[in-house]
PDB file of C-alpha atoms in Angstrom:
ATOM      1  CA  MET A  15       0.000   0.008  -0.004  1.00 67.00           C
ATOM      2  CA  HIS A  16       1.288   3.482  -0.886  1.00 82.00           C
ATOM      3  CA  ILE A  17       1.928   5.458   2.284  1.00 85.00           C
ATOM      4  CA  LEU A  18      -0.626   8.172   1.433  1.00 89.00           C
ATOM      5  CA  GLN A  19      -3.340   5.540   1.080  1.00 91.00           C
ATOM      6  CA  GLN A  20      -3.018   4.859   4.823  1.00 94.00           C
ATOM      7  CA  PHE A  21      -4.411   8.353   5.457  1.00 96.00           C
ATOM      8  CA  GLN A  22      -7.532   7.770   3.372  1.00 97.00           C
ATOM      9  CA  LEU A  23     -10.956   7.530   5.049  1.00 98.00           C
ATOM     10  CA  ALA A  24     -13.040   6.473   2.075  1.00 97.00           C
ATOM     11  CA  GLY A  25     -16.207   4.643   3.174  1.00 97.00           C
ATOM     12  CA  LYS A  26     -15.790   5.654   6.837  1.00 98.00           C
ATOM     13  CA  LEU A  27     -18.378   7.375   9.003  1.00 98.00           C
ATOM     14  CA  ALA A  28     -17.301   9.875  11.679  1.00 98.00           C
ATOM     15  CA  VAL A  29     -19.163  11.530  14.515  1.00 98.00           C
ATOM     16  CA  VAL A  30     -17.785  15.024  15.233  1.00 98.00           C
ATOM     17  CA  THR A  31     -19.256  16.934  18.191  1.00 98.00           C
ATOM     18  CA  GLY A  32     -19.185  20.688  18.448  1.00 96.00           C
ATOM     19  CA  CYS A  33     -18.572  21.181  14.731  1.00 96.00           C
ATOM     20  CA  ASP A  34     -20.341  24.494  14.141  1.00 95.00           C
ATOM     21  CA  THR A  35     -17.211  26.623  14.577  1.00 93.00           C
ATOM     22  CA  GLY A  36     -13.501  26.564  15.291  1.00 93.00           C
ATOM     23  CA  ILE A  37     -11.599  23.379  15.841  1.00 96.00           C
ATOM     24  CA  GLY A  38     -14.592  21.045  15.552  1.00 97.00           C
ATOM     25  CA  LYS A  39     -15.695  22.554  12.231  1.00 97.00           C
ATOM     26  CA  THR A  40     -12.182  22.284  10.840  1.00 97.00           C
ATOM     27  CA  MET A  41     -11.799  18.652  12.014  1.00 98.00           C
ATOM     28  CA  ALA A  42     -15.118  17.635  10.418  1.00 98.00           C
ATOM     29  CA  ILE A  43     -14.152  19.206   7.070  1.00 98.00           C
ATOM     30  CA  ALA A  44     -10.695  17.614   7.206  1.00 98.00           C
ATOM     31  CA  LEU A  45     -12.160  14.144   7.755  1.00 98.00           C
ATOM     32  CA  ALA A  46     -14.564  14.693   4.851  1.00 98.00           C
ATOM     33  CA  ASP A  47     -11.638  15.840   2.670  1.00 98.00           C
ATOM     34  CA  ALA A  48      -9.990  12.513   3.528  1.00 98.00           C
ATOM     35  CA  GLY A  49     -13.090  10.577   2.416  1.00 98.00           C
ATOM     36  CA  ALA A  50     -15.430  10.236   5.395  1.00 98.00           C
ATOM     37  CA  ASP A  51     -19.117  10.990   5.795  1.00 98.00           C
ATOM     38  CA  ILE A  52     -19.852  13.079   8.878  1.00 98.00           C
ATOM     39  CA  ILE A  53     -22.443  13.070  11.650  1.00 98.00           C
ATOM     40  CA  GLY A  54     -22.128  16.530  13.185  1.00 98.00           C
ATOM     41  CA  THR A  55     -23.510  18.086  16.375  1.00 97.00           C
ATOM     42  CA  ALA A  56     -23.679  21.609  17.780  1.00 96.00           C
ATOM     43  CA  HIS A  57     -25.649  23.055  20.664  1.00 93.00           C
ATOM     44  CA  THR A  58     -26.735  25.992  18.456  1.00 88.00           C
ATOM     45  CA  GLY A  59     -27.934  23.727  15.679  1.00 82.00           C
ATOM     46  CA  ASN A  60     -26.396  26.170  13.210  1.00 90.00           C
ATOM     47  CA  MET A  61     -24.027  24.127  11.087  1.00 96.00           C
ATOM     48  CA  ASP A  62     -24.822  25.520   7.673  1.00 96.00           C
ATOM     49  CA  ALA A  63     -21.246  26.564   6.899  1.00 96.00           C
ATOM     50  CA  THR A  64     -19.952  23.137   7.994  1.00 97.00           C
ATOM     51  CA  ARG A  65     -22.581  21.381   5.910  1.00 97.00           C
ATOM     52  CA  GLU A  66     -21.759  23.470   2.822  1.00 97.00           C
ATOM     53  CA  ALA A  67     -18.043  22.803   3.083  1.00 98.00           C
ATOM     54  CA  ILE A  68     -18.516  19.037   3.638  1.00 98.00           C
ATOM     55  CA  GLU A  69     -20.999  18.666   0.813  1.00 97.00           C
ATOM     56  CA  LYS A  70     -18.505  20.355  -1.497  1.00 97.00           C
ATOM     57  CA  THR A  71     -16.171  17.460  -0.850  1.00 97.00           C
ATOM     58  CA  GLY A  72     -18.846  15.101  -2.199  1.00 97.00           C
ATOM     59  CA  HIS A  73     -19.539  13.506   1.153  1.00 98.00           C
ATOM     60  CA  LYS A  74     -22.623  13.325   3.342  1.00 98.00           C
ATOM     61  CA  PHE A  75     -23.331  15.435   6.416  1.00 98.00           C
ATOM     62  CA  PHE A  76     -25.941  14.374   8.969  1.00 97.00           C
ATOM     63  CA  GLN A  77     -26.779  17.322  11.235  1.00 96.00           C
ATOM     64  CA  HIS A  78     -28.006  17.081  14.863  1.00 97.00           C
ATOM     65  CA  LYS A  79     -28.710  19.842  17.406  1.00 96.00           C
ATOM     66  CA  LEU A  80     -27.439  18.635  20.747  1.00 96.00           C
ATOM     67  CA  ASP A  81     -26.961  20.244  24.174  1.00 95.00           C
ATOM     68  CA  PHE A  82     -24.307  18.167  25.944  1.00 96.00           C
ATOM     69  CA  SER A  83     -25.495  19.428  29.336  1.00 96.00           C
ATOM     70  CA  ASN A  84     -28.880  17.777  28.750  1.00 96.00           C
ATOM     71  CA  ARG A  85     -28.570  14.044  29.558  1.00 96.00           C
ATOM     72  CA  GLU A  86     -31.963  13.209  27.971  1.00 97.00           C
ATOM     73  CA  GLU A  87     -30.978  14.902  24.681  1.00 97.00           C
ATOM     74  CA  LEU A  88     -27.625  13.091  24.731  1.00 98.00           C
ATOM     75  CA  TYR A  89     -29.145   9.634  25.074  1.00 98.00           C
ATOM     76  CA  ALA A  90     -31.792  10.418  22.452  1.00 98.00           C
ATOM     77  CA  PHE A  91     -28.986  11.406  20.043  1.00 98.00           C
ATOM     78  CA  ILE A  92     -27.020   8.249  20.760  1.00 98.00           C
ATOM     79  CA  THR A  93     -30.099   6.054  20.195  1.00 97.00           C
ATOM     80  CA  THR A  94     -30.886   7.819  16.934  1.00 98.00           C
ATOM     81  CA  ILE A  95     -27.434   7.546  15.366  1.00 98.00           C
ATOM     82  CA  ILE A  96     -26.844   3.954  16.475  1.00 96.00           C
ATOM     83  CA  ASN A  97     -30.190   2.917  15.046  1.00 96.00           C
ATOM     84  CA  GLU A  98     -29.666   4.836  11.794  1.00 96.00           C
ATOM     85  CA  HIS A  99     -25.993   3.942  11.318  1.00 96.00           C
ATOM     86  CA  LYS A 100     -24.979   0.405  12.007  1.00 91.00           C
ATOM     87  CA  LYS A 101     -21.256   1.129  11.822  1.00 97.00           C
ATOM     88  CA  ILE A 102     -19.638   4.281  13.182  1.00 98.00           C
ATOM     89  CA  ASP A 103     -15.904   4.165  12.483  1.00 98.00           C
ATOM     90  CA  ILE A 104     -14.649   7.354  14.112  1.00 98.00           C
ATOM     91  CA  LEU A 105     -15.711   9.446  17.100  1.00 98.00           C
ATOM     92  CA  ILE A 106     -14.276  12.916  17.594  1.00 98.00           C
ATOM     93  CA  ASN A 107     -15.273  13.881  21.167  1.00 98.00           C
ATOM     94  CA  ASN A 108     -14.685  17.607  20.689  1.00 97.00           C
ATOM     95  CA  ALA A 109     -17.655  19.551  22.119  1.00 96.00           C
ATOM     96  CA  GLY A 110     -16.740  21.481  25.230  1.00 95.00           C
ATOM     97  CA  ALA A 111     -17.290  24.697  27.204  1.00 94.00           C
ATOM     98  CA  ILE A 112     -15.316  27.000  29.494  1.00 93.00           C
ATOM     99  CA  LEU A 113     -16.466  29.367  32.251  1.00 94.00           C
ATOM    100  CA  ARG A 114     -14.017  31.739  33.874  1.00 93.00           C
ATOM    101  CA  LYS A 115     -14.006  32.859  37.508  1.00 96.00           C
ATOM    102  CA  PRO A 116     -11.342  32.622  40.233  1.00 97.00           C
ATOM    103  CA  ALA A 117     -11.454  29.377  42.246  1.00 97.00           C
ATOM    104  CA  ALA A 118     -12.546  31.122  45.454  1.00 98.00           C
ATOM    105  CA  GLU A 119     -15.521  32.609  43.611  1.00 97.00           C
ATOM    106  CA  HIS A 120     -16.214  29.710  41.242  1.00 97.00           C
ATOM    107  CA  PRO A 121     -19.904  28.814  41.808  1.00 97.00           C
ATOM    108  CA  ASP A 122     -21.389  25.329  41.910  1.00 98.00           C
ATOM    109  CA  GLU A 123     -23.347  25.965  38.745  1.00 98.00           C
ATOM    110  CA  TYR A 124     -20.151  26.805  36.803  1.00 98.00           C
ATOM    111  CA  TRP A 125     -18.421  23.667  38.108  1.00 98.00           C
ATOM    112  CA  ASP A 126     -21.424  21.388  37.499  1.00 98.00           C
ATOM    113  CA  LYS A 127     -22.062  22.635  33.948  1.00 97.00           C
ATOM    114  CA  ILE A 128     -18.440  22.291  32.833  1.00 98.00           C
ATOM    115  CA  ILE A 129     -18.034  18.815  34.303  1.00 98.00           C
ATOM    116  CA  SER A 130     -21.346  17.759  32.754  1.00 98.00           C
ATOM    117  CA  ILE A 131     -20.401  18.933  29.249  1.00 98.00           C
ATOM    118  CA  ASN A 132     -16.661  18.326  29.163  1.00 98.00           C
ATOM    119  CA  LEU A 133     -16.468  15.051  31.052  1.00 98.00           C
ATOM    120  CA  ASN A 134     -19.734  13.258  31.811  1.00 98.00           C
ATOM    121  CA  ALA A 135     -21.172  13.618  28.298  1.00 98.00           C
ATOM    122  CA  GLN A 136     -17.804  12.727  26.749  1.00 97.00           C
ATOM    123  CA  PHE A 137     -17.667   9.458  28.689  1.00 98.00           C
ATOM    124  CA  ILE A 138     -21.261   8.494  27.941  1.00 98.00           C
ATOM    125  CA  LEU A 139     -20.832   9.121  24.205  1.00 98.00           C
ATOM    126  CA  ALA A 140     -17.509   7.241  24.095  1.00 98.00           C
ATOM    127  CA  ARG A 141     -18.978   4.333  26.095  1.00 98.00           C
ATOM    128  CA  GLU A 142     -22.016   3.858  23.877  1.00 98.00           C
ATOM    129  CA  ILE A 143     -20.307   4.356  20.505  1.00 98.00           C
ATOM    130  CA  GLY A 144     -17.283   2.434  21.736  1.00 98.00           C
ATOM    131  CA  LYS A 145     -19.564  -0.483  22.544  1.00 98.00           C
ATOM    132  CA  GLN A 146     -20.743  -0.522  18.923  1.00 97.00           C
ATOM    133  CA  MET A 147     -17.150  -0.251  17.669  1.00 98.00           C
ATOM    134  CA  ILE A 148     -16.135  -3.244  19.756  1.00 98.00           C
ATOM    135  CA  GLU A 149     -19.022  -5.255  18.329  1.00 97.00           C
ATOM    136  CA  ASN A 150     -18.010  -4.223  14.797  1.00 97.00           C
ATOM    137  CA  GLY A 151     -14.368  -5.115  15.352  1.00 97.00           C
ATOM    138  CA  GLY A 152     -12.728  -1.730  15.713  1.00 98.00           C
ATOM    139  CA  GLY A 153     -12.714   2.041  15.443  1.00 98.00           C
ATOM    140  CA  LYS A 154     -10.961   5.261  16.347  1.00 98.00           C
ATOM    141  CA  ILE A 155     -11.924   7.583  19.218  1.00 99.00           C
ATOM    142  CA  ILE A 156     -10.231  10.969  19.542  1.00 98.00           C
ATOM    143  CA  PHE A 157     -10.832  13.336  22.472  1.00 98.00           C
ATOM    144  CA  THR A 158     -10.090  17.024  22.289  1.00 98.00           C
ATOM    145  CA  CYS A 159      -7.918  17.515  25.337  1.00 98.00           C
ATOM    146  CA  SER A 160      -6.112  20.732  26.288  1.00 97.00           C
ATOM    147  CA  LEU A 161      -2.854  22.145  27.548  1.00 96.00           C
ATOM    148  CA  LEU A 162      -4.821  22.201  30.815  1.00 96.00           C
ATOM    149  CA  SER A 163      -4.830  18.414  30.686  1.00 98.00           C
ATOM    150  CA  PHE A 164      -1.223  18.927  31.854  1.00 96.00           C
ATOM    151  CA  GLN A 165      -1.201  22.373  33.487  1.00 96.00           C
ATOM    152  CA  GLY A 166      -3.309  24.195  36.043  1.00 96.00           C
ATOM    153  CA  GLY A 167      -4.474  27.319  34.269  1.00 92.00           C
ATOM    154  CA  ILE A 168      -5.857  30.447  35.925  1.00 91.00           C
ATOM    155  CA  ASN A 169      -9.505  31.201  36.799  1.00 93.00           C
ATOM    156  CA  VAL A 170     -10.811  28.005  35.112  1.00 95.00           C
ATOM    157  CA  PRO A 171     -10.758  25.291  37.812  1.00 97.00           C
ATOM    158  CA  GLY A 172     -13.737  23.392  36.391  1.00 98.00           C
ATOM    159  CA  TYR A 173     -12.277  23.404  32.885  1.00 97.00           C
ATOM    160  CA  THR A 174      -8.871  22.282  34.125  1.00 98.00           C
ATOM    161  CA  ALA A 175     -10.416  19.486  36.204  1.00 98.00           C
ATOM    162  CA  SER A 176     -12.513  18.304  33.273  1.00 98.00           C
ATOM    163  CA  LYS A 177      -9.650  18.313  30.760  1.00 98.00           C
ATOM    164  CA  SER A 178      -7.311  16.585  33.210  1.00 98.00           C
ATOM    165  CA  ALA A 179      -9.965  13.891  33.704  1.00 98.00           C
ATOM    166  CA  VAL A 180     -10.433  13.543  29.939  1.00 98.00           C
ATOM    167  CA  ALA A 181      -6.679  12.810  29.621  1.00 98.00           C
ATOM    168  CA  GLY A 182      -7.132  10.050  32.176  1.00 98.00           C
ATOM    169  CA  LEU A 183     -10.146   8.750  30.259  1.00 98.00           C
ATOM    170  CA  VAL A 184      -8.070   8.508  27.068  1.00 98.00           C
ATOM    171  CA  ARG A 185      -5.634   6.247  28.880  1.00 98.00           C
ATOM    172  CA  ALA A 186      -8.292   4.191  30.674  1.00 98.00           C
ATOM    173  CA  LEU A 187     -10.281   3.439  27.498  1.00 98.00           C
ATOM    174  CA  ALA A 188      -7.115   2.798  25.487  1.00 98.00           C
ATOM    175  CA  ASN A 189      -6.097   0.171  28.048  1.00 98.00           C
ATOM    176  CA  GLU A 190      -9.417  -1.635  27.894  1.00 98.00           C
ATOM    177  CA  TRP A 191     -10.270  -1.305  24.201  1.00 98.00           C
ATOM    178  CA  GLY A 192      -6.935  -1.476  22.350  1.00 98.00           C
ATOM    179  CA  SER A 193      -7.020  -5.254  22.214  1.00 98.00           C
ATOM    180  CA  LYS A 194     -10.557  -5.050  20.802  1.00 98.00           C
ATOM    181  CA  GLY A 195      -9.455  -2.993  17.802  1.00 98.00           C
ATOM    182  CA  VAL A 196     -10.509   0.409  19.160  1.00 98.00           C
ATOM    183  CA  CYS A 197      -7.705   2.973  19.392  1.00 98.00           C
ATOM    184  CA  VAL A 198      -8.319   5.846  21.790  1.00 98.00           C
ATOM    185  CA  ASN A 199      -6.184   8.976  21.679  1.00 99.00           C
ATOM    186  CA  GLY A 200      -6.377  12.677  22.336  1.00 98.00           C
ATOM    187  CA  ILE A 201      -5.372  15.929  20.676  1.00 98.00           C
ATOM    188  CA  ALA A 202      -4.312  18.767  22.966  1.00 98.00           C
ATOM    189  CA  PRO A 203      -4.520  22.026  21.039  1.00 97.00           C
ATOM    190  CA  GLY A 204      -2.272  24.846  22.164  1.00 96.00           C
ATOM    191  CA  TYR A 205      -3.358  28.455  22.040  1.00 94.00           C
ATOM    192  CA  ILE A 206      -5.635  28.464  19.011  1.00 94.00           C
ATOM    193  CA  ALA A 207      -7.387  31.563  17.625  1.00 92.00           C
ATOM    194  CA  THR A 208     -11.034  30.601  18.241  1.00 88.00           C
ATOM    195  CA  ASN A 209     -14.077  32.084  20.011  1.00 82.00           C
ATOM    196  CA  ASN A 210     -12.925  30.548  23.300  1.00 77.00           C
ATOM    197  CA  THR A 211      -9.638  32.455  23.279  1.00 86.00           C
ATOM    198  CA  GLU A 212     -10.868  35.799  22.005  1.00 86.00           C
ATOM    199  CA  ALA A 213     -10.650  37.398  25.452  1.00 83.00           C
ATOM    200  CA  LEU A 214      -6.987  36.391  25.769  1.00 85.00           C
ATOM    201  CA  ARG A 215      -6.086  37.648  22.320  1.00 92.00           C
ATOM    202  CA  ASN A 216      -7.800  40.985  23.079  1.00 92.00           C
ATOM    203  CA  ASP A 217      -5.695  41.440  26.203  1.00 91.00           C
ATOM    204  CA  PRO A 218      -2.423  43.017  24.984  1.00 93.00           C
ATOM    205  CA  VAL A 219      -0.392  41.850  27.994  1.00 93.00           C
ATOM    206  CA  ARG A 220      -1.669  38.254  28.034  1.00 90.00           C
ATOM    207  CA  ASN A 221      -1.505  38.000  24.244  1.00 93.00           C
ATOM    208  CA  GLN A 222       2.140  39.086  24.174  1.00 95.00           C
ATOM    209  CA  SER A 223       3.158  36.788  27.040  1.00 93.00           C
ATOM    210  CA  ILE A 224       1.561  33.819  25.288  1.00 94.00           C
ATOM    211  CA  ILE A 225       3.255  34.473  21.967  1.00 95.00           C
ATOM    212  CA  GLU A 226       6.628  34.943  23.678  1.00 95.00           C
ATOM    213  CA  ARG A 227       6.394  31.486  25.253  1.00 95.00           C
ATOM    214  CA  ILE A 228       5.451  29.622  22.046  1.00 97.00           C
ATOM    215  CA  PRO A 229       8.641  28.536  20.244  1.00 97.00           C
ATOM    216  CA  ILE A 230       6.939  28.862  16.844  1.00 97.00           C
ATOM    217  CA  GLY A 231       6.068  32.440  17.794  1.00 96.00           C
ATOM    218  CA  ARG A 232       2.398  32.634  16.835  1.00 95.00           C
ATOM    219  CA  TRP A 233      -1.076  31.572  17.863  1.00 96.00           C
ATOM    220  CA  GLY A 234      -2.320  28.403  16.209  1.00 96.00           C
ATOM    221  CA  ASN A 235      -5.356  28.346  13.982  1.00 95.00           C
ATOM    222  CA  PRO A 236      -7.977  25.633  13.492  1.00 95.00           C
ATOM    223  CA  ASP A 237      -6.337  24.506  10.243  1.00 97.00           C
ATOM    224  CA  ASP A 238      -3.374  23.298  12.297  1.00 98.00           C
ATOM    225  CA  MET A 239      -5.646  20.499  13.548  1.00 98.00           C
ATOM    226  CA  LYS A 240      -6.346  19.024  10.117  1.00 98.00           C
ATOM    227  CA  GLY A 241      -3.292  16.791   9.748  1.00 98.00           C
ATOM    228  CA  PRO A 242      -3.317  15.494  13.329  1.00 98.00           C
ATOM    229  CA  VAL A 243      -6.992  14.520  13.298  1.00 98.00           C
ATOM    230  CA  VAL A 244      -6.790  12.742   9.942  1.00 98.00           C
ATOM    231  CA  PHE A 245      -3.691  10.889  11.134  1.00 98.00           C
ATOM    232  CA  LEU A 246      -5.315   9.667  14.364  1.00 98.00           C
ATOM    233  CA  ALA A 247      -8.550   8.762  12.559  1.00 98.00           C
ATOM    234  CA  SER A 248      -6.837   6.812   9.769  1.00 98.00           C
ATOM    235  CA  PRO A 249      -5.068   3.448   9.386  1.00 97.00           C
ATOM    236  CA  ALA A 250      -1.757   5.350   9.502  1.00 97.00           C
ATOM    237  CA  SER A 251      -2.143   5.456  13.310  1.00 98.00           C
ATOM    238  CA  ASP A 252      -3.228   1.849  13.907  1.00 98.00           C
ATOM    239  CA  TYR A 253      -0.424   1.323  16.425  1.00 98.00           C
ATOM    240  CA  VAL A 254      -0.980   4.617  18.250  1.00 98.00           C
ATOM    241  CA  ASN A 255      -3.125   4.133  21.333  1.00 98.00           C
ATOM    242  CA  GLY A 256      -3.438   6.019  24.630  1.00 98.00           C
ATOM    243  CA  THR A 257      -1.469   8.992  23.319  1.00 98.00           C
ATOM    244  CA  ILE A 258      -2.254  12.681  23.718  1.00 98.00           C
ATOM    245  CA  LEU A 259      -0.744  14.600  20.818  1.00 98.00           C
ATOM    246  CA  CYS A 260       0.088  18.212  21.660  1.00 98.00           C
ATOM    247  CA  VAL A 261      -0.482  20.546  18.721  1.00 98.00           C
ATOM    248  CA  ASP A 262       0.864  23.616  20.479  1.00 98.00           C
ATOM    249  CA  GLY A 263       3.727  25.190  18.564  1.00 98.00           C
ATOM    250  CA  GLY A 264       6.093  23.815  21.166  1.00 97.00           C
ATOM    251  CA  TRP A 265       4.395  25.309  24.247  1.00 97.00           C
ATOM    252  CA  MET A 266       4.781  22.124  26.363  1.00 96.00           C
ATOM    253  CA  ALA A 267       8.446  21.824  25.421  1.00 95.00           C
ATOM    254  CA  ARG A 268       9.303  25.044  27.294  1.00 89.00           C
TER     255      ARG A 268
END
């Protein structure tokens, strides 16, 4: 097999959560470019731009409005896609949220919401789709982790706790499911220019301090996620399991 063929996803079906904007949107389009059909979710339900870009690749896009903080909605979504699609090959567990307030002032509702979206829903979706993958003989699950899967952060204790836990979940599921043909990995984006980081980029002091620490010397952009997600979703990564790939311009090397 030619090496580039190992990166092809022709005939595959991928679930990509949180694909209305930013990293999730870019990942969904990249997987479609590599040959996959996409089941996409967003809490807004507005995925028209994602749909248009994916359909231009000649692949299908199945759109679902989903609030990850609503357990009933989550299970209804899972039931629907498993009944409609007998073989899901790839799960990109990307949807997430962040709420900022110092730890001493961080209210229960902030904590509960972030843990519900970023951790509880991620596990439930991985468990149920992973179950189908095991029955079908294999699959690829990729979690969107964070630099705060490794570091503490400031003013985001719930987010840091959730992303640290997701890193542990990557390893736990990889240990159990690798022998069953399901590879579980994570991507930890660095400082990426998205809606979630707009406040940081608009703060001249924080923005400059961030850029000065990144060896590559710039913020990342969602397109920097394309190659990594296709690699981890494709046969090219069949012996990669339990790994969290930092796509951070060298931030974690400092």
